[in-house]
PDB file of C-alpha atoms in Angstrom:
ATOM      1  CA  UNK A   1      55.895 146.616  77.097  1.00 59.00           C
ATOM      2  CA  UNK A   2      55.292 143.011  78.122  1.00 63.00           C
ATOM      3  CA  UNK A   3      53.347 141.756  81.000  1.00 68.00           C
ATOM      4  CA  UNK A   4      55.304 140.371  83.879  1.00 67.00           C
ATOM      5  CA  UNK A   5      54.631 138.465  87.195  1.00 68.00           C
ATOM      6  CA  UNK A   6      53.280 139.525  90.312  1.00 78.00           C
ATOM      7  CA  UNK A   7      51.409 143.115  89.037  1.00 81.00           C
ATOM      8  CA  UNK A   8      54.868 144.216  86.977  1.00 85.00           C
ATOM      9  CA  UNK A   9      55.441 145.243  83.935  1.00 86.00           C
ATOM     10  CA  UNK A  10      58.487 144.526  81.474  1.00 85.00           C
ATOM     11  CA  UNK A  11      59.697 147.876  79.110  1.00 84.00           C
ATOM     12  CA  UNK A  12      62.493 147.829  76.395  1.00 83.00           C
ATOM     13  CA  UNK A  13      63.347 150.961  74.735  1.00 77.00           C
ATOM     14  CA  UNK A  14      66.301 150.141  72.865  1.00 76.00           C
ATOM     15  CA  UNK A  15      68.798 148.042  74.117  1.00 80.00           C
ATOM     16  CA  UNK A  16      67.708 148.687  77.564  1.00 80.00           C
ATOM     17  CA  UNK A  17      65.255 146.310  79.623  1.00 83.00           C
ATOM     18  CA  UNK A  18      63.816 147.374  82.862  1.00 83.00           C
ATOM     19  CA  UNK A  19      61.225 146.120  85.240  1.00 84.00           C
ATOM     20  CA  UNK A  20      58.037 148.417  86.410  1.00 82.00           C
ATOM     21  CA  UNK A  21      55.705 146.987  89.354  1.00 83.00           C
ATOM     22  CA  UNK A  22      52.941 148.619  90.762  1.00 83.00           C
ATOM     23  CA  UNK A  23      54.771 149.985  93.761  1.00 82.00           C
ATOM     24  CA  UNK A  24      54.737 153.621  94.869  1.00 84.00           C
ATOM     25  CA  UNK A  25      57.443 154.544  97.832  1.00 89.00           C
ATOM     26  CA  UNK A  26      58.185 158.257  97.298  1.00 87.00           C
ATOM     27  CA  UNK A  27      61.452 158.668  98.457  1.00 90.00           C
ATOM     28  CA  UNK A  28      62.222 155.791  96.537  1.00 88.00           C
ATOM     29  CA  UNK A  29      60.619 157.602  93.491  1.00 83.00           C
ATOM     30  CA  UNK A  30      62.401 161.146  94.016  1.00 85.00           C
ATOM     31  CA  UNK A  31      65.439 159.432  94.193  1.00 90.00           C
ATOM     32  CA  UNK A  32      65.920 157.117  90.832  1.00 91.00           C
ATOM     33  CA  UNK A  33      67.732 157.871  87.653  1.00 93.00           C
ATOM     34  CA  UNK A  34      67.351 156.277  84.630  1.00 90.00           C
ATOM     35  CA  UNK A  35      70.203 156.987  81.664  1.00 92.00           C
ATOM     36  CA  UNK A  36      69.470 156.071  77.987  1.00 91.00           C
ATOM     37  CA  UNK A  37      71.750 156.611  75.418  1.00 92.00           C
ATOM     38  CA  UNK A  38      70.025 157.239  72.254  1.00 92.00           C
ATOM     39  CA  UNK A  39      71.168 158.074  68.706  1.00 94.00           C
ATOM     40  CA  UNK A  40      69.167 161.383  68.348  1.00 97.00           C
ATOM     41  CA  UNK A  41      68.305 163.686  71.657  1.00 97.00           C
ATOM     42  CA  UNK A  42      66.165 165.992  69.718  1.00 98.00           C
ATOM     43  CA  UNK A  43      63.734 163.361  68.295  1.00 97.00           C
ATOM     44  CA  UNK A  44      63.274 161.807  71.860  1.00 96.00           C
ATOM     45  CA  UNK A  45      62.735 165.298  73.398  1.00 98.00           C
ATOM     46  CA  UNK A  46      60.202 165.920  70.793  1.00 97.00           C
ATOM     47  CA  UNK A  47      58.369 162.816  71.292  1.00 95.00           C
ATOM     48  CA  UNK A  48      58.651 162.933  75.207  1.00 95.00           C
ATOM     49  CA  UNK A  49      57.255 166.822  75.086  1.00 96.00           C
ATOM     50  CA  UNK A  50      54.533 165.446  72.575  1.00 95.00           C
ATOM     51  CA  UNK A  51      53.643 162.624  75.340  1.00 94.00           C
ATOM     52  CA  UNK A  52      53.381 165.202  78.357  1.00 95.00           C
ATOM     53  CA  UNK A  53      51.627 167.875  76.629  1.00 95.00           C
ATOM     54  CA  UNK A  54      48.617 165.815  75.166  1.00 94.00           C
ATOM     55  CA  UNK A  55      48.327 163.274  77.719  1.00 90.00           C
ATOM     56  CA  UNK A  56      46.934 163.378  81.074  1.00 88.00           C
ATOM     57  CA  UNK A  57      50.556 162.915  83.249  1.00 88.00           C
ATOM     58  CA  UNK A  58      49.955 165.406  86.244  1.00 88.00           C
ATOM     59  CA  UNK A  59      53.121 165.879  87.691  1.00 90.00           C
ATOM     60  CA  UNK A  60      55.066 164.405  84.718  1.00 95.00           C
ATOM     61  CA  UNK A  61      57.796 167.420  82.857  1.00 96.00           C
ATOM     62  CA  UNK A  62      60.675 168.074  80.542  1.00 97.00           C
ATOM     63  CA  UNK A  63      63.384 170.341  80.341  1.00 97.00           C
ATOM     64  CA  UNK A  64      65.193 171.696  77.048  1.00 97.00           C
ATOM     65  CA  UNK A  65      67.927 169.746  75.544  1.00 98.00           C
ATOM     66  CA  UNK A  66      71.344 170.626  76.719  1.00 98.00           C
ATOM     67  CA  UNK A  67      74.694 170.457  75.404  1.00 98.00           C
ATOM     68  CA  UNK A  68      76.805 168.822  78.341  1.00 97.00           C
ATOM     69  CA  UNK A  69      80.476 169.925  77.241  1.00 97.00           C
ATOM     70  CA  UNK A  70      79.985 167.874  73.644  1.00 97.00           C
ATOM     71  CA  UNK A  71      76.879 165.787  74.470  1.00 98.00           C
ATOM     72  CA  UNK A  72      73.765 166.726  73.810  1.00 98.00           C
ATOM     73  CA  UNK A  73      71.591 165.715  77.003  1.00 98.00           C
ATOM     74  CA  UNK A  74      67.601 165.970  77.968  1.00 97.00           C
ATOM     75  CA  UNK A  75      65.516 165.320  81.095  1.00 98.00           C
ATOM     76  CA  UNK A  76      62.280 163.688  81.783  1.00 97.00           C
ATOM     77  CA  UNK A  77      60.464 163.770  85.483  1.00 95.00           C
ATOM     78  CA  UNK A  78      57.709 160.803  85.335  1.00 91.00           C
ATOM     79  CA  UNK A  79      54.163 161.753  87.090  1.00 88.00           C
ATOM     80  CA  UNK A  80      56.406 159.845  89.996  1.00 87.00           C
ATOM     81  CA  UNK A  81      58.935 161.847  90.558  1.00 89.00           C
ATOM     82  CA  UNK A  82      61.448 159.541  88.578  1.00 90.00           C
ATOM     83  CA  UNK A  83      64.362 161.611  86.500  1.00 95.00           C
ATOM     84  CA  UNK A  84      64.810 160.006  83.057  1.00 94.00           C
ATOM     85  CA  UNK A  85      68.080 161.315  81.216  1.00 96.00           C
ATOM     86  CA  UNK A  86      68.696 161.226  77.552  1.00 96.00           C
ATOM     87  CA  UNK A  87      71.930 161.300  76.462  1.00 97.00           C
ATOM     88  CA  UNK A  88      73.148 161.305  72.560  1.00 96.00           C
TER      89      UNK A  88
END
């Protein structure tokens, strides 16, 4: 993460860039997807479960991975409301 202008905040995780700014509209929140593709589903659910369950994230959850037909797939709900999907 990088500092950006006017209260935001730059992220990279992988190859993807995205823009955070301290900004709360809940419908806005409820409704936003973010896909990743990563190389290996398991490690980021592990990590993402590890994350939730020690930190302090109230609202924040994970389901199980998945196998979507032949693609394994996992979901993350920020303390927001934002869905995060992992796909390998």
């Amino acid at each position: 993460m990088t500092v950006g202008w006017g209260n935001t905040m730059d992220c990279r995780l992988g190859g993807a860039v995205f823009r955070l700014q301290n900004y709360y509209v809940k419908d806005w929140a409820e409704n936003f997807m973010m896909k990743f593709d990563v190389d290996d589903v398991d490690a980021w659910h592990r990590h993402a479960k590890r994350v939730i369950d020690e930190g302090n994230f109230a609202h924040a959850r994970y389901d199980m991975p998945e196998m979507v037909g032949d693609t394994p797939v996992f979901h993350v709900w920020d303390p927001c409301g934002v869905l995060l999907i992992f796909v390998g």
